[in-house]
Amino acid sequence: MNDYRIAVVELPASKRNLDDAVIQVDRCLGSLTSFSGATLAVLPENFVCCSRNDADYEVLAGQWQKAVNALACLARRHGVYLVAGTLPEPDDGKRYITTTVFDPTGNLIAKYRKIHLFRAVVNGCSYDEGQFYSHGLETAVFNMEGVRVGLAICFDLRFPNVFSELRAKGADVIVVPAAFTEKTGQKHWHVLLRARAVENQVYVVGAGLNGSSPDGYECYGHSLIVDPDGKVVTETLEKNDFQVIEHKIDLELKEKIRSGMPLTAKNEEYVELK
């Protein structure tokens, strides 16, 4: 069996341009410890720019191809599978919140457009991504050398059907780039990530922004990895500017959990859980 590792890069919500974001992600990926197997590196939602001003995202949408090319180079340089947070993707007059995935040779191998757009009033502040973005229509799963990885984004975390569909598509791991607000993060981030892991018996990876944007978007941070039994195996606890956490995937644990409690099958023998 191959060795697999998850690495989460947590970034601050401070406003950056594309070139600066690429430099910072490059530095973080360069800090990863040596590993002989496949590495899945995950960036947060809005890792280039976190803003309450749609004009900032309009500028970034105009740099879509430049961003894709730069991210492909990062994946190739560091030899990782890169889940590149989110970028505003222009297509046929619309805009989507899109996660792109690159393999270690720099090929774009998967893409996911956020299905559930954030609409809420939090601590007196109104958020409505639907005013600028269109919602995606399909879930997405990609293959990482034998591991199936499902994609979700931030607000999708509140909709269990997204995750059950990803499990049905064979996901062993589900990654969630996010920019959870400070208030909702304190109340819901951990419980939702752990619930999605337990319900679907998969690794769930939450990659979050931390700190505040210049215009007051406060992000919770606390990037973490949850195992298929609902245990938080690693987490960022301090709101430092740039942080990286790593964890090796144990597929035997996933199989043990699923065989001991076969949630999606009938008439199977149960084994004792230790």
PDB file of C-alpha atoms in Angstrom:
ATOM      1  CA  MET A   1       0.000   0.000   0.000  1.00  0.00           C
ATOM      2  CA  ASN A   2       1.274   3.456  -0.877  1.00  0.00           C
ATOM      3  CA  ASP A   3       1.910   6.174   1.703  1.00  0.00           C
ATOM      4  CA  TYR A   4      -0.282   9.258   1.581  1.00  0.00           C
ATOM      5  CA  ARG A   5      -0.065  12.552   3.421  1.00  0.00           C
ATOM      6  CA  ILE A   6      -2.390  15.528   3.822  1.00  0.00           C
ATOM      7  CA  ALA A   7      -0.836  18.973   4.262  1.00  0.00           C
ATOM      8  CA  VAL A   8      -2.978  22.026   5.003  1.00  0.00           C
ATOM      9  CA  VAL A   9      -1.626  25.521   4.394  1.00  0.00           C
ATOM     10  CA  GLU A  10      -3.410  28.119   6.534  1.00  0.00           C
ATOM     11  CA  LEU A  11      -3.095  31.742   5.430  1.00  0.00           C
ATOM     12  CA  PRO A  12      -4.206  35.086   6.888  1.00  0.00           C
ATOM     13  CA  ALA A  13      -7.212  36.942   5.492  1.00  0.00           C
ATOM     14  CA  SER A  14      -5.143  40.028   4.733  1.00  0.00           C
ATOM     15  CA  LYS A  15      -5.591  41.456   1.257  1.00  0.00           C
ATOM     16  CA  ARG A  16      -2.968  40.282  -1.239  1.00  0.00           C
ATOM     17  CA  ASN A  17      -2.466  40.287  -4.962  1.00  0.00           C
ATOM     18  CA  LEU A  18      -1.981  37.107  -6.973  1.00  0.00           C
ATOM     19  CA  ASP A  19       1.801  37.386  -7.231  1.00  0.00           C
ATOM     20  CA  ASP A  20       2.206  37.836  -3.469  1.00  0.00           C
ATOM     21  CA  ALA A  21      -0.152  34.940  -2.694  1.00  0.00           C
ATOM     22  CA  VAL A  22       1.826  32.616  -4.966  1.00  0.00           C
ATOM     23  CA  ILE A  23       5.074  33.623  -3.231  1.00  0.00           C
ATOM     24  CA  GLN A  24       3.608  32.956   0.208  1.00  0.00           C
ATOM     25  CA  VAL A  25       2.139  29.574  -0.776  1.00  0.00           C
ATOM     26  CA  ASP A  26       5.468  28.649  -2.375  1.00  0.00           C
ATOM     27  CA  ARG A  27       7.238  29.348   0.928  1.00  0.00           C
ATOM     28  CA  CYS A  28       4.730  27.312   2.898  1.00  0.00           C
ATOM     29  CA  LEU A  29       4.954  24.322   0.568  1.00  0.00           C
ATOM     30  CA  GLY A  30       8.719  24.567   0.771  1.00  0.00           C
ATOM     31  CA  SER A  31       8.485  24.082   4.547  1.00  0.00           C
ATOM     32  CA  LEU A  32       6.905  20.620   4.252  1.00  0.00           C
ATOM     33  CA  THR A  33       8.910  17.812   5.771  1.00  0.00           C
ATOM     34  CA  SER A  34      10.425  15.195   3.487  1.00  0.00           C
ATOM     35  CA  PHE A  35       7.968  12.461   2.489  1.00  0.00           C
ATOM     36  CA  SER A  36       8.360   9.526   0.116  1.00  0.00           C
ATOM     37  CA  GLY A  37       4.672   9.043  -0.729  1.00  0.00           C
ATOM     38  CA  ALA A  38       1.969  11.178  -2.312  1.00  0.00           C
ATOM     39  CA  THR A  39       1.167  14.526  -0.689  1.00  0.00           C
ATOM     40  CA  LEU A  40      -2.207  16.248  -0.909  1.00  0.00           C
ATOM     41  CA  ALA A  41      -1.735  19.966  -0.178  1.00  0.00           C
ATOM     42  CA  VAL A  42      -4.855  22.062   0.489  1.00  0.00           C
ATOM     43  CA  LEU A  43      -5.211  25.860   0.469  1.00  0.00           C
ATOM     44  CA  PRO A  44      -8.091  27.875   2.015  1.00  0.00           C
ATOM     45  CA  GLU A  45     -10.995  29.526   0.260  1.00  0.00           C
ATOM     46  CA  ASN A  46     -10.167  33.075  -0.927  1.00  0.00           C
ATOM     47  CA  PHE A  47      -6.468  32.441  -0.329  1.00  0.00           C
ATOM     48  CA  VAL A  48      -5.484  35.239  -2.718  1.00  0.00           C
ATOM     49  CA  CYS A  49      -7.980  37.844  -1.579  1.00  0.00           C
ATOM     50  CA  CYS A  50     -10.601  37.931   1.191  1.00  0.00           C
ATOM     51  CA  SER A  51     -12.768  41.010   0.754  1.00  0.00           C
ATOM     52  CA  ARG A  52     -16.303  42.336   1.117  1.00  0.00           C
ATOM     53  CA  ASN A  53     -15.842  44.319  -2.113  1.00  0.00           C
ATOM     54  CA  ASP A  54     -16.898  42.450  -5.258  1.00  0.00           C
ATOM     55  CA  ALA A  55     -14.629  44.680  -7.357  1.00  0.00           C
ATOM     56  CA  ASP A  56     -11.621  42.949  -5.826  1.00  0.00           C
ATOM     57  CA  TYR A  57     -12.895  39.589  -7.072  1.00  0.00           C
ATOM     58  CA  GLU A  58     -13.641  41.068 -10.494  1.00  0.00           C
ATOM     59  CA  VAL A  59      -9.959  41.976 -10.801  1.00  0.00           C
ATOM     60  CA  LEU A  60      -8.930  38.489  -9.739  1.00  0.00           C
ATOM     61  CA  ALA A  61     -11.397  36.855 -12.145  1.00  0.00           C
ATOM     62  CA  GLY A  62      -9.590  38.670 -14.949  1.00  0.00           C
ATOM     63  CA  GLN A  63      -6.408  36.882 -13.871  1.00  0.00           C
ATOM     64  CA  TRP A  64      -7.916  33.384 -13.996  1.00  0.00           C
ATOM     65  CA  GLN A  65      -5.523  31.891 -16.544  1.00  0.00           C
ATOM     66  CA  LYS A  66      -2.496  33.538 -14.952  1.00  0.00           C
ATOM     67  CA  ALA A  67      -3.534  32.036 -11.609  1.00  0.00           C
ATOM     68  CA  VAL A  68      -4.039  28.555 -13.072  1.00  0.00           C
ATOM     69  CA  ASN A  69      -0.610  28.677 -14.702  1.00  0.00           C
ATOM     70  CA  ALA A  70       1.078  29.832 -11.487  1.00  0.00           C
ATOM     71  CA  LEU A  71      -0.621  27.163  -9.378  1.00  0.00           C
ATOM     72  CA  ALA A  72       0.316  24.465 -11.868  1.00  0.00           C
ATOM     73  CA  CYS A  73       3.932  25.561 -11.485  1.00  0.00           C
ATOM     74  CA  LEU A  74       3.686  25.355  -7.677  1.00  0.00           C
ATOM     75  CA  ALA A  75       2.319  21.803  -7.797  1.00  0.00           C
ATOM     76  CA  ARG A  76       5.082  20.760 -10.182  1.00  0.00           C
ATOM     77  CA  ARG A  77       7.857  22.511  -8.237  1.00  0.00           C
ATOM     78  CA  HIS A  78       6.913  20.847  -4.953  1.00  0.00           C
ATOM     79  CA  GLY A  79       5.738  17.525  -6.383  1.00  0.00           C
ATOM     80  CA  VAL A  80       2.314  17.641  -4.683  1.00  0.00           C
ATOM     81  CA  TYR A  81      -1.323  17.213  -5.528  1.00  0.00           C
ATOM     82  CA  LEU A  82      -2.535  20.772  -4.961  1.00  0.00           C
ATOM     83  CA  VAL A  83      -6.139  21.659  -4.061  1.00  0.00           C
ATOM     84  CA  ALA A  84      -5.857  25.359  -4.759  1.00  0.00           C
ATOM     85  CA  GLY A  85      -8.412  26.864  -2.392  1.00  0.00           C
ATOM     86  CA  THR A  86     -10.809  28.960  -4.444  1.00  0.00           C
ATOM     87  CA  LEU A  87     -10.586  31.534  -7.205  1.00  0.00           C
ATOM     88  CA  PRO A  88     -13.330  33.506  -8.991  1.00  0.00           C
ATOM     89  CA  GLU A  89     -13.736  31.732 -12.334  1.00  0.00           C
ATOM     90  CA  PRO A  90     -15.262  33.628 -15.286  1.00  0.00           C
ATOM     91  CA  ASP A  91     -17.316  31.601 -17.754  1.00  0.00           C
ATOM     92  CA  ASP A  92     -19.884  32.757 -20.319  1.00  0.00           C
ATOM     93  CA  GLY A  93     -20.649  35.997 -18.539  1.00  0.00           C
ATOM     94  CA  LYS A  94     -20.959  34.364 -15.116  1.00  0.00           C
ATOM     95  CA  ARG A  95     -18.629  34.015 -12.128  1.00  0.00           C
ATOM     96  CA  TYR A  96     -18.120  30.881 -10.030  1.00  0.00           C
ATOM     97  CA  ILE A  97     -16.302  30.173  -6.775  1.00  0.00           C
ATOM     98  CA  THR A  98     -14.033  27.429  -8.072  1.00  0.00           C
ATOM     99  CA  THR A  99     -11.520  25.008  -6.636  1.00  0.00           C
ATOM    100  CA  THR A 100      -8.846  23.768  -9.029  1.00  0.00           C
ATOM    101  CA  VAL A 101      -6.744  20.633  -8.505  1.00  0.00           C
ATOM    102  CA  PHE A 102      -3.299  19.978  -9.979  1.00  0.00           C
ATOM    103  CA  ASP A 103      -1.222  16.801  -9.998  1.00  0.00           C
ATOM    104  CA  PRO A 104       2.532  16.703  -9.252  1.00  0.00           C
ATOM    105  CA  THR A 105       3.342  17.266 -12.936  1.00  0.00           C
ATOM    106  CA  GLY A 106       1.262  20.459 -12.979  1.00  0.00           C
ATOM    107  CA  ASN A 107      -1.705  19.091 -14.923  1.00  0.00           C
ATOM    108  CA  LEU A 108      -5.163  20.442 -14.058  1.00  0.00           C
ATOM    109  CA  ILE A 109      -6.959  17.205 -13.148  1.00  0.00           C
ATOM    110  CA  ALA A 110     -10.177  18.374 -11.449  1.00  0.00           C
ATOM    111  CA  LYS A 111     -12.324  21.432 -10.881  1.00  0.00           C
ATOM    112  CA  TYR A 112     -15.277  22.074  -8.580  1.00  0.00           C
ATOM    113  CA  ARG A 113     -17.672  25.029  -8.568  1.00  0.00           C
ATOM    114  CA  LYS A 114     -19.228  25.830  -5.178  1.00  0.00           C
ATOM    115  CA  ILE A 115     -22.820  24.588  -5.115  1.00  0.00           C
ATOM    116  CA  HIS A 116     -24.122  26.296  -1.965  1.00  0.00           C
ATOM    117  CA  LEU A 117     -23.371  30.022  -1.938  1.00  0.00           C
ATOM    118  CA  PHE A 118     -23.013  31.768   1.421  1.00  0.00           C
ATOM    119  CA  ARG A 119     -26.054  33.842   2.358  1.00  0.00           C
ATOM    120  CA  ALA A 120     -26.448  34.866   5.982  1.00  0.00           C
ATOM    121  CA  VAL A 121     -26.443  37.677   8.515  1.00  0.00           C
ATOM    122  CA  VAL A 122     -23.621  37.148  11.005  1.00  0.00           C
ATOM    123  CA  ASN A 123     -23.071  39.488  13.946  1.00  0.00           C
ATOM    124  CA  GLY A 124     -25.021  42.200  12.149  1.00  0.00           C
ATOM    125  CA  CYS A 125     -23.115  41.829   8.866  1.00  0.00           C
ATOM    126  CA  SER A 126     -24.926  40.654   5.726  1.00  0.00           C
ATOM    127  CA  TYR A 127     -23.279  38.219   3.307  1.00  0.00           C
ATOM    128  CA  ASP A 128     -24.700  37.119  -0.050  1.00  0.00           C
ATOM    129  CA  GLU A 129     -22.327  35.482  -2.520  1.00  0.00           C
ATOM    130  CA  GLY A 130     -25.235  35.042  -4.931  1.00  0.00           C
ATOM    131  CA  GLN A 131     -25.107  38.754  -5.769  1.00  0.00           C
ATOM    132  CA  PHE A 132     -21.846  38.230  -7.634  1.00  0.00           C
ATOM    133  CA  TYR A 133     -21.509  34.469  -8.218  1.00  0.00           C
ATOM    134  CA  SER A 134     -23.522  31.686  -9.817  1.00  0.00           C
ATOM    135  CA  HIS A 135     -23.772  28.319  -8.078  1.00  0.00           C
ATOM    136  CA  GLY A 136     -22.188  25.138  -9.390  1.00  0.00           C
ATOM    137  CA  LEU A 137     -24.223  22.097 -10.361  1.00  0.00           C
ATOM    138  CA  GLU A 138     -22.089  19.000  -9.835  1.00  0.00           C
ATOM    139  CA  THR A 139     -19.943  17.442  -7.125  1.00  0.00           C
ATOM    140  CA  ALA A 140     -16.421  16.344  -8.025  1.00  0.00           C
ATOM    141  CA  VAL A 141     -14.020  13.583  -6.991  1.00  0.00           C
ATOM    142  CA  PHE A 142     -10.484  12.978  -8.254  1.00  0.00           C
ATOM    143  CA  ASN A 143      -7.961  10.175  -7.922  1.00  0.00           C
ATOM    144  CA  MET A 144      -4.665  10.548  -6.062  1.00  0.00           C
ATOM    145  CA  GLU A 145      -2.715   7.380  -6.814  1.00  0.00           C
ATOM    146  CA  GLY A 146      -5.448   5.113  -5.484  1.00  0.00           C
ATOM    147  CA  VAL A 147      -7.041   7.507  -2.980  1.00  0.00           C
ATOM    148  CA  ARG A 148     -10.325   9.114  -4.009  1.00  0.00           C
ATOM    149  CA  VAL A 149     -10.604  12.760  -2.926  1.00  0.00           C
ATOM    150  CA  GLY A 150     -13.897  14.668  -2.886  1.00  0.00           C
ATOM    151  CA  LEU A 151     -14.212  18.453  -3.089  1.00  0.00           C
ATOM    152  CA  ALA A 152     -16.492  20.805  -1.146  1.00  0.00           C
ATOM    153  CA  ILE A 153     -16.232  24.513  -0.293  1.00  0.00           C
ATOM    154  CA  CYS A 154     -17.049  26.319   2.973  1.00  0.00           C
ATOM    155  CA  PHE A 155     -20.872  26.758   3.089  1.00  0.00           C
ATOM    156  CA  ASP A 156     -21.299  23.327   1.471  1.00  0.00           C
ATOM    157  CA  LEU A 157     -20.326  21.988   4.891  1.00  0.00           C
ATOM    158  CA  ARG A 158     -23.859  22.694   6.127  1.00  0.00           C
ATOM    159  CA  PHE A 159     -25.451  20.439   3.497  1.00  0.00           C
ATOM    160  CA  PRO A 160     -24.926  16.730   4.285  1.00  0.00           C
ATOM    161  CA  ASN A 161     -26.192  15.631   0.852  1.00  0.00           C
ATOM    162  CA  VAL A 162     -23.059  17.033  -0.789  1.00  0.00           C
ATOM    163  CA  PHE A 163     -20.887  14.817   1.363  1.00  0.00           C
ATOM    164  CA  SER A 164     -23.037  11.704   1.033  1.00  0.00           C
ATOM    165  CA  GLU A 165     -22.883  12.105  -2.738  1.00  0.00           C
ATOM    166  CA  LEU A 166     -19.093  12.377  -2.579  1.00  0.00           C
ATOM    167  CA  ARG A 167     -18.928   9.193  -0.508  1.00  0.00           C
ATOM    168  CA  ALA A 168     -21.193   7.480  -3.064  1.00  0.00           C
ATOM    169  CA  LYS A 169     -18.670   8.514  -5.709  1.00  0.00           C
ATOM    170  CA  GLY A 170     -15.985   6.663  -3.761  1.00  0.00           C
ATOM    171  CA  ALA A 171     -14.392   9.421  -1.690  1.00  0.00           C
ATOM    172  CA  ASP A 172     -11.886   8.327   0.958  1.00  0.00           C
ATOM    173  CA  VAL A 173     -11.029  11.943   1.808  1.00  0.00           C
ATOM    174  CA  ILE A 174     -13.128  15.105   1.455  1.00  0.00           C
ATOM    175  CA  VAL A 175     -11.417  18.491   1.501  1.00  0.00           C
ATOM    176  CA  VAL A 176     -13.145  21.734   2.446  1.00  0.00           C
ATOM    177  CA  PRO A 177     -11.355  25.008   1.615  1.00  0.00           C
ATOM    178  CA  ALA A 178     -13.134  27.615   3.733  1.00  0.00           C
ATOM    179  CA  ALA A 179     -13.263  31.164   5.049  1.00  0.00           C
ATOM    180  CA  PHE A 180     -15.593  30.597   8.012  1.00  0.00           C
ATOM    181  CA  THR A 181     -16.394  33.753   9.923  1.00  0.00           C
ATOM    182  CA  GLU A 182     -15.092  34.058  13.463  1.00  0.00           C
ATOM    183  CA  LYS A 183     -18.582  33.865  15.002  1.00  0.00           C
ATOM    184  CA  THR A 184     -19.878  30.896  13.006  1.00  0.00           C
ATOM    185  CA  GLY A 185     -16.525  29.165  13.284  1.00  0.00           C
ATOM    186  CA  GLN A 186     -16.596  29.266  17.071  1.00  0.00           C
ATOM    187  CA  LYS A 187     -20.036  27.663  17.096  1.00  0.00           C
ATOM    188  CA  HIS A 188     -20.110  25.309  14.121  1.00  0.00           C
ATOM    189  CA  TRP A 189     -16.725  24.624  12.448  1.00  0.00           C
ATOM    190  CA  HIS A 190     -15.553  21.674  14.515  1.00  0.00           C
ATOM    191  CA  VAL A 191     -18.935  20.027  14.970  1.00  0.00           C
ATOM    192  CA  LEU A 192     -19.789  20.200  11.259  1.00  0.00           C
ATOM    193  CA  LEU A 193     -16.431  18.856  10.071  1.00  0.00           C
ATOM    194  CA  ARG A 194     -16.553  16.028  12.609  1.00  0.00           C
ATOM    195  CA  ALA A 195     -20.165  15.211  11.756  1.00  0.00           C
ATOM    196  CA  ARG A 196     -19.428  14.981   8.033  1.00  0.00           C
ATOM    197  CA  ALA A 197     -16.493  12.654   8.804  1.00  0.00           C
ATOM    198  CA  VAL A 198     -18.556  10.376  11.072  1.00  0.00           C
ATOM    199  CA  GLU A 199     -21.569  10.267   8.755  1.00  0.00           C
ATOM    200  CA  ASN A 200     -19.504   9.289   5.743  1.00  0.00           C
ATOM    201  CA  GLN A 201     -16.592   7.463   7.395  1.00  0.00           C
ATOM    202  CA  VAL A 202     -14.001   9.506   5.517  1.00  0.00           C
ATOM    203  CA  TYR A 203     -11.142  11.827   6.340  1.00  0.00           C
ATOM    204  CA  VAL A 204     -12.411  15.418   6.276  1.00  0.00           C
ATOM    205  CA  VAL A 205      -9.951  18.272   5.832  1.00  0.00           C
ATOM    206  CA  GLY A 206     -10.887  21.843   6.737  1.00  0.00           C
ATOM    207  CA  ALA A 207      -8.492  24.484   5.361  1.00  0.00           C
ATOM    208  CA  GLY A 208      -9.377  27.920   6.719  1.00  0.00           C
ATOM    209  CA  LEU A 209      -8.260  31.517   6.535  1.00  0.00           C
ATOM    210  CA  ASN A 210      -7.410  33.199   9.833  1.00  0.00           C
ATOM    211  CA  GLY A 211      -7.552  36.750  11.135  1.00  0.00           C
ATOM    212  CA  SER A 212      -9.283  39.804   9.655  1.00  0.00           C
ATOM    213  CA  SER A 213      -9.353  41.273   6.176  1.00  0.00           C
ATOM    214  CA  PRO A 214      -8.718  45.029   5.836  1.00  0.00           C
ATOM    215  CA  ASP A 215     -12.469  45.646   5.462  1.00  0.00           C
ATOM    216  CA  GLY A 216     -13.474  43.650   8.518  1.00  0.00           C
ATOM    217  CA  TYR A 217     -14.156  40.085   7.350  1.00  0.00           C
ATOM    218  CA  GLU A 218     -13.108  38.132  10.454  1.00  0.00           C
ATOM    219  CA  CYS A 219     -12.014  34.548   9.772  1.00  0.00           C
ATOM    220  CA  TYR A 220     -11.867  31.731  12.294  1.00  0.00           C
ATOM    221  CA  GLY A 221      -8.830  29.766  11.137  1.00  0.00           C
ATOM    222  CA  HIS A 222      -8.450  26.483  13.034  1.00  0.00           C
ATOM    223  CA  SER A 223      -7.558  24.405   9.993  1.00  0.00           C
ATOM    224  CA  LEU A 224      -7.841  20.763  10.956  1.00  0.00           C
ATOM    225  CA  ILE A 225      -7.933  17.161   9.802  1.00  0.00           C
ATOM    226  CA  VAL A 226     -10.580  14.754  11.093  1.00  0.00           C
ATOM    227  CA  ASP A 227     -10.197  10.981  10.755  1.00  0.00           C
ATOM    228  CA  PRO A 228     -13.029   8.610   9.668  1.00  0.00           C
ATOM    229  CA  ASP A 229     -13.922   7.993  13.334  1.00  0.00           C
ATOM    230  CA  GLY A 230     -14.516  11.698  13.984  1.00  0.00           C
ATOM    231  CA  LYS A 231     -11.245  12.372  15.832  1.00  0.00           C
ATOM    232  CA  VAL A 232      -9.421  15.657  15.224  1.00  0.00           C
ATOM    233  CA  VAL A 233      -5.901  14.404  14.542  1.00  0.00           C
ATOM    234  CA  THR A 234      -4.217  17.778  13.978  1.00  0.00           C
ATOM    235  CA  GLU A 235      -5.271  21.423  14.127  1.00  0.00           C
ATOM    236  CA  THR A 236      -3.880  24.958  13.983  1.00  0.00           C
ATOM    237  CA  LEU A 237      -4.606  26.570  17.350  1.00  0.00           C
ATOM    238  CA  GLU A 238      -2.908  29.966  17.084  1.00  0.00           C
ATOM    239  CA  LYS A 239      -3.746  32.700  14.593  1.00  0.00           C
ATOM    240  CA  ASN A 240      -0.273  33.000  13.139  1.00  0.00           C
ATOM    241  CA  ASP A 241       0.048  34.484   9.674  1.00  0.00           C
ATOM    242  CA  PHE A 242       1.144  31.314   7.867  1.00  0.00           C
ATOM    243  CA  GLN A 243       0.927  27.774   9.192  1.00  0.00           C
ATOM    244  CA  VAL A 244       1.235  24.253   7.818  1.00  0.00           C
ATOM    245  CA  ILE A 245      -0.114  21.063   9.388  1.00  0.00           C
ATOM    246  CA  GLU A 246       0.546  17.536   8.146  1.00  0.00           C
ATOM    247  CA  HIS A 247      -0.957  14.097   8.762  1.00  0.00           C
ATOM    248  CA  LYS A 248      -0.486  10.673   7.194  1.00  0.00           C
ATOM    249  CA  ILE A 249      -3.660   9.010   5.892  1.00  0.00           C
ATOM    250  CA  ASP A 250      -4.440   5.575   7.351  1.00  0.00           C
ATOM    251  CA  LEU A 251      -6.675   3.806   4.827  1.00  0.00           C
ATOM    252  CA  GLU A 252      -6.761   0.690   7.009  1.00  0.00           C
ATOM    253  CA  LEU A 253      -8.462   2.752   9.733  1.00  0.00           C
ATOM    254  CA  LYS A 254     -11.073   3.891   7.217  1.00  0.00           C
ATOM    255  CA  GLU A 255     -11.762   0.300   6.167  1.00  0.00           C
ATOM    256  CA  LYS A 256     -11.973  -0.843   9.791  1.00  0.00           C
ATOM    257  CA  ILE A 257     -14.495   1.877  10.607  1.00  0.00           C
ATOM    258  CA  ARG A 258     -16.613   1.053   7.571  1.00  0.00           C
ATOM    259  CA  SER A 259     -16.573  -2.695   8.107  1.00  0.00           C
ATOM    260  CA  GLY A 260     -17.372  -2.303  11.788  1.00  0.00           C
ATOM    261  CA  MET A 261     -20.362  -0.068  11.059  1.00  0.00           C
ATOM    262  CA  PRO A 262     -21.464  -0.546   7.417  1.00  0.00           C
ATOM    263  CA  LEU A 263     -23.693   2.499   7.037  1.00  0.00           C
ATOM    264  CA  THR A 264     -24.258   2.138   3.299  1.00  0.00           C
ATOM    265  CA  ALA A 265     -24.641  -1.649   3.067  1.00  0.00           C
ATOM    266  CA  LYS A 266     -27.138  -4.261   4.283  1.00  0.00           C
ATOM    267  CA  ASN A 267     -26.727  -7.746   5.688  1.00  0.00           C
ATOM    268  CA  GLU A 268     -22.984  -7.433   6.213  1.00  0.00           C
ATOM    269  CA  GLU A 269     -21.174  -8.981   9.134  1.00  0.00           C
ATOM    270  CA  TYR A 270     -20.188  -6.568  11.863  1.00  0.00           C
ATOM    271  CA  VAL A 271     -16.721  -6.682  13.372  1.00  0.00           C
ATOM    272  CA  GLU A 272     -15.839  -5.497  16.835  1.00  0.00           C
ATOM    273  CA  LEU A 273     -14.655  -1.921  17.059  1.00  0.00           C
ATOM    274  CA  LYS A 274     -11.688  -1.339  19.346  1.00  0.00           C
TER     275      LYS A 274
END
